[in-house]
Amino acid sequence: MSVRRRLAEHARFLVSDLGFATSSLNPLRSFHLQLEEEVETYERLKRGDVGELLNLHGLGHTLVALRIALGLTQRELAQRLGVHESQVSRDERNEYHGITVERASRVLDAMGVRLRSLFEQPILPDAVDQKSSKSALP
């Protein structure tokens, strides 16, 4: 039975059998929908569907997603990195906020992941000169 169907049945039970007001179920529905989305995301990651890293702001989330997709526990990653499990847990909870390039490379290496980059629409020196001359004050 799907999560949505179970949620609908549970809501009907709360309203009809226990006398809850429909409006009081809104926070519960919201929580269930959020939980369902998180479970679906986790299952997608376990299937190896990590998605693309479109910019470096998503690097921390991608590192967590890669670990899950590879089937590594936080403990296993910590052992590979030579740090305590609590450090990996803290880093992931904060989505590796402020991680350095060197440290990100160590995490990727520990997971056996090779990073490949593609730069689209590179800024050419002529384009930079034209932009700066247009914005310069007389």
PDB file of C-alpha atoms in Angstrom:
ATOM      1  CA  MET A   1       0.000   0.000   0.000  1.00  0.00           C
ATOM      2  CA  SER A   2       1.361   3.408  -0.963  1.00  0.00           C
ATOM      3  CA  VAL A   3       2.238   6.022   1.611  1.00  0.00           C
ATOM      4  CA  ARG A   4      -0.354   8.440   0.198  1.00  0.00           C
ATOM      5  CA  ARG A   5      -3.092   5.818   0.457  1.00  0.00           C
ATOM      6  CA  ARG A   6      -2.151   4.963   4.044  1.00  0.00           C
ATOM      7  CA  LEU A   7      -2.133   8.678   4.885  1.00  0.00           C
ATOM      8  CA  ALA A   8      -5.616   9.118   3.399  1.00  0.00           C
ATOM      9  CA  GLU A   9      -6.941   6.109   5.341  1.00  0.00           C
ATOM     10  CA  HIS A  10      -5.324   7.355   8.547  1.00  0.00           C
ATOM     11  CA  ALA A  11      -6.873  10.810   8.059  1.00  0.00           C
ATOM     12  CA  ARG A  12     -10.332   9.292   7.500  1.00  0.00           C
ATOM     13  CA  PHE A  13      -9.899   7.244  10.699  1.00  0.00           C
ATOM     14  CA  LEU A  14      -8.895  10.310  12.722  1.00  0.00           C
ATOM     15  CA  VAL A  15     -11.851  12.343  11.469  1.00  0.00           C
ATOM     16  CA  SER A  16     -14.585   9.695  11.553  1.00  0.00           C
ATOM     17  CA  ASP A  17     -13.604   7.425  14.449  1.00  0.00           C
ATOM     18  CA  LEU A  18     -11.755   9.782  16.771  1.00  0.00           C
ATOM     19  CA  GLY A  19     -13.631  12.989  16.001  1.00  0.00           C
ATOM     20  CA  PHE A  20     -10.652  15.136  14.996  1.00  0.00           C
ATOM     21  CA  ALA A  21     -11.474  18.310  13.096  1.00  0.00           C
ATOM     22  CA  THR A  22     -10.316  18.211   9.483  1.00  0.00           C
ATOM     23  CA  SER A  23      -8.441  21.503   9.945  1.00  0.00           C
ATOM     24  CA  SER A  24      -6.364  20.025  12.771  1.00  0.00           C
ATOM     25  CA  LEU A  25      -5.004  17.410  10.355  1.00  0.00           C
ATOM     26  CA  ASN A  26      -3.262  19.945   8.093  1.00  0.00           C
ATOM     27  CA  PRO A  27       0.034  19.925  10.054  1.00  0.00           C
ATOM     28  CA  LEU A  28      -0.111  16.116  10.134  1.00  0.00           C
ATOM     29  CA  ARG A  29      -0.683  15.956   6.378  1.00  0.00           C
ATOM     30  CA  SER A  30       2.157  18.376   5.791  1.00  0.00           C
ATOM     31  CA  PHE A  31       4.491  16.285   7.944  1.00  0.00           C
ATOM     32  CA  HIS A  32       3.461  13.072   6.187  1.00  0.00           C
ATOM     33  CA  LEU A  33       3.952  14.601   2.741  1.00  0.00           C
ATOM     34  CA  GLN A  34       7.389  15.865   3.726  1.00  0.00           C
ATOM     35  CA  LEU A  35       8.291  12.457   5.132  1.00  0.00           C
ATOM     36  CA  GLU A  36       7.025  10.756   1.976  1.00  0.00           C
ATOM     37  CA  GLU A  37       9.166  13.052  -0.159  1.00  0.00           C
ATOM     38  CA  GLU A  38      12.245  12.301   1.955  1.00  0.00           C
ATOM     39  CA  VAL A  39      11.642   8.539   1.678  1.00  0.00           C
ATOM     40  CA  GLU A  40      11.196   8.802  -2.103  1.00  0.00           C
ATOM     41  CA  THR A  41      14.428  10.813  -2.351  1.00  0.00           C
ATOM     42  CA  TYR A  42      16.298   8.244  -0.248  1.00  0.00           C
ATOM     43  CA  GLU A  43      14.966   5.369  -2.366  1.00  0.00           C
ATOM     44  CA  ARG A  44      15.985   7.218  -5.543  1.00  0.00           C
ATOM     45  CA  LEU A  45      19.485   7.679  -4.137  1.00  0.00           C
ATOM     46  CA  LYS A  46      19.710   3.998  -3.165  1.00  0.00           C
ATOM     47  CA  ARG A  47      18.948   3.172  -6.814  1.00  0.00           C
ATOM     48  CA  GLY A  48      21.986   5.282  -7.739  1.00  0.00           C
ATOM     49  CA  ASP A  49      20.081   8.242  -9.170  1.00  0.00           C
ATOM     50  CA  VAL A  50      22.195  11.043  -7.701  1.00  0.00           C
ATOM     51  CA  GLY A  51      21.470  13.675 -10.325  1.00  0.00           C
ATOM     52  CA  GLU A  52      23.819  16.361 -11.552  1.00  0.00           C
ATOM     53  CA  LEU A  53      25.784  18.895  -9.570  1.00  0.00           C
ATOM     54  CA  LEU A  54      24.800  22.072 -11.390  1.00  0.00           C
ATOM     55  CA  ASN A  55      26.813  24.480  -9.250  1.00  0.00           C
ATOM     56  CA  LEU A  56      29.135  24.323  -6.277  1.00  0.00           C
ATOM     57  CA  HIS A  57      26.413  25.461  -3.874  1.00  0.00           C
ATOM     58  CA  GLY A  58      24.974  21.938  -4.110  1.00  0.00           C
ATOM     59  CA  LEU A  59      28.271  20.183  -3.403  1.00  0.00           C
ATOM     60  CA  GLY A  60      27.479  19.286   0.212  1.00  0.00           C
ATOM     61  CA  HIS A  61      24.116  17.777  -0.687  1.00  0.00           C
ATOM     62  CA  THR A  62      25.770  15.840  -3.522  1.00  0.00           C
ATOM     63  CA  LEU A  63      28.443  14.420  -1.198  1.00  0.00           C
ATOM     64  CA  VAL A  64      25.726  13.084   1.114  1.00  0.00           C
ATOM     65  CA  ALA A  65      23.769  11.721  -1.860  1.00  0.00           C
ATOM     66  CA  LEU A  66      26.849   9.962  -3.229  1.00  0.00           C
ATOM     67  CA  ARG A  67      27.522   8.230   0.083  1.00  0.00           C
ATOM     68  CA  ILE A  68      23.950   6.959   0.227  1.00  0.00           C
ATOM     69  CA  ALA A  69      23.974   5.872  -3.430  1.00  0.00           C
ATOM     70  CA  LEU A  70      27.208   3.956  -2.871  1.00  0.00           C
ATOM     71  CA  GLY A  71      25.686   2.160   0.109  1.00  0.00           C
ATOM     72  CA  LEU A  72      28.288   3.489   2.538  1.00  0.00           C
ATOM     73  CA  THR A  73      27.391   4.170   6.144  1.00  0.00           C
ATOM     74  CA  GLN A  74      28.658   7.255   7.918  1.00  0.00           C
ATOM     75  CA  ARG A  75      30.841   4.952  10.001  1.00  0.00           C
ATOM     76  CA  GLU A  76      32.426   3.392   6.892  1.00  0.00           C
ATOM     77  CA  LEU A  77      33.112   6.790   5.362  1.00  0.00           C
ATOM     78  CA  ALA A  78      34.595   8.001   8.646  1.00  0.00           C
ATOM     79  CA  GLN A  79      36.928   4.987   8.741  1.00  0.00           C
ATOM     80  CA  ARG A  80      38.057   5.665   5.180  1.00  0.00           C
ATOM     81  CA  LEU A  81      38.699   9.312   6.062  1.00  0.00           C
ATOM     82  CA  GLY A  82      40.392   8.511   9.366  1.00  0.00           C
ATOM     83  CA  VAL A  83      37.950  10.622  11.396  1.00  0.00           C
ATOM     84  CA  HIS A  84      35.263   9.922  13.992  1.00  0.00           C
ATOM     85  CA  GLU A  85      31.793   8.973  12.812  1.00  0.00           C
ATOM     86  CA  SER A  86      30.433  12.004  14.676  1.00  0.00           C
ATOM     87  CA  GLN A  87      32.505  14.256  12.390  1.00  0.00           C
ATOM     88  CA  VAL A  88      30.914  12.780   9.263  1.00  0.00           C
ATOM     89  CA  SER A  89      27.479  13.022  10.878  1.00  0.00           C
ATOM     90  CA  ARG A  90      28.037  16.688  11.744  1.00  0.00           C
ATOM     91  CA  ASP A  91      29.404  17.474   8.271  1.00  0.00           C
ATOM     92  CA  GLU A  92      26.426  15.829   6.594  1.00  0.00           C
ATOM     93  CA  ARG A  93      23.911  17.468   8.905  1.00  0.00           C
ATOM     94  CA  ASN A  94      25.408  20.823   7.852  1.00  0.00           C
ATOM     95  CA  GLU A  95      25.669  19.632   4.224  1.00  0.00           C
ATOM     96  CA  TYR A  96      29.436  20.191   4.391  1.00  0.00           C
ATOM     97  CA  HIS A  97      28.922  23.959   4.744  1.00  0.00           C
ATOM     98  CA  GLY A  98      32.165  25.827   4.085  1.00  0.00           C
ATOM     99  CA  ILE A  99      34.031  22.733   2.883  1.00  0.00           C
ATOM    100  CA  THR A 100      37.371  23.416   1.220  1.00  0.00           C
ATOM    101  CA  VAL A 101      38.310  22.057  -2.195  1.00  0.00           C
ATOM    102  CA  GLU A 102      41.024  19.941  -0.577  1.00  0.00           C
ATOM    103  CA  ARG A 103      38.611  18.410   1.912  1.00  0.00           C
ATOM    104  CA  ALA A 104      35.948  17.778  -0.741  1.00  0.00           C
ATOM    105  CA  SER A 105      38.610  15.982  -2.775  1.00  0.00           C
ATOM    106  CA  ARG A 106      39.475  13.805   0.228  1.00  0.00           C
ATOM    107  CA  VAL A 107      35.813  12.862   0.722  1.00  0.00           C
ATOM    108  CA  LEU A 108      35.375  12.049  -2.971  1.00  0.00           C
ATOM    109  CA  ASP A 109      38.587   9.997  -2.959  1.00  0.00           C
ATOM    110  CA  ALA A 110      37.444   8.106   0.147  1.00  0.00           C
ATOM    111  CA  MET A 111      34.239   7.185  -1.677  1.00  0.00           C
ATOM    112  CA  GLY A 112      36.126   6.234  -4.835  1.00  0.00           C
ATOM    113  CA  VAL A 113      34.359   8.906  -6.866  1.00  0.00           C
ATOM    114  CA  ARG A 114      36.066  10.813  -9.632  1.00  0.00           C
ATOM    115  CA  LEU A 115      34.941  14.393 -10.243  1.00  0.00           C
ATOM    116  CA  ARG A 116      34.519  15.542 -13.805  1.00  0.00           C
ATOM    117  CA  SER A 117      33.701  19.155 -14.596  1.00  0.00           C
ATOM    118  CA  LEU A 118      32.188  20.888 -17.573  1.00  0.00           C
ATOM    119  CA  PHE A 119      32.134  24.643 -17.901  1.00  0.00           C
ATOM    120  CA  GLU A 120      29.399  26.015 -20.108  1.00  0.00           C
ATOM    121  CA  GLN A 121      29.534  29.520 -21.533  1.00  0.00           C
ATOM    122  CA  PRO A 122      33.056  30.387 -20.453  1.00  0.00           C
ATOM    123  CA  ILE A 123      33.733  34.067 -19.981  1.00  0.00           C
ATOM    124  CA  LEU A 124      36.156  35.225 -22.633  1.00  0.00           C
ATOM    125  CA  PRO A 125      38.589  38.075 -21.907  1.00  0.00           C
ATOM    126  CA  ASP A 126      36.937  40.244 -24.617  1.00  0.00           C
ATOM    127  CA  ALA A 127      33.503  39.790 -23.023  1.00  0.00           C
ATOM    128  CA  VAL A 128      34.859  40.846 -19.621  1.00  0.00           C
ATOM    129  CA  ASP A 129      36.484  43.964 -21.123  1.00  0.00           C
ATOM    130  CA  GLN A 130      33.234  44.945 -22.865  1.00  0.00           C
ATOM    131  CA  LYS A 131      31.196  44.512 -19.676  1.00  0.00           C
ATOM    132  CA  SER A 132      33.609  46.522 -17.548  1.00  0.00           C
ATOM    133  CA  SER A 133      33.801  49.375 -20.065  1.00  0.00           C
ATOM    134  CA  LYS A 134      29.982  49.614 -20.207  1.00  0.00           C
ATOM    135  CA  SER A 135      29.649  49.782 -16.442  1.00  0.00           C
ATOM    136  CA  ALA A 136      32.470  52.266 -15.915  1.00  0.00           C
ATOM    137  CA  LEU A 137      31.477  55.784 -14.908  1.00  0.00           C
ATOM    138  CA  PRO A 138      32.598  58.719 -17.144  1.00  0.00           C
TER     139      PRO A 138
END
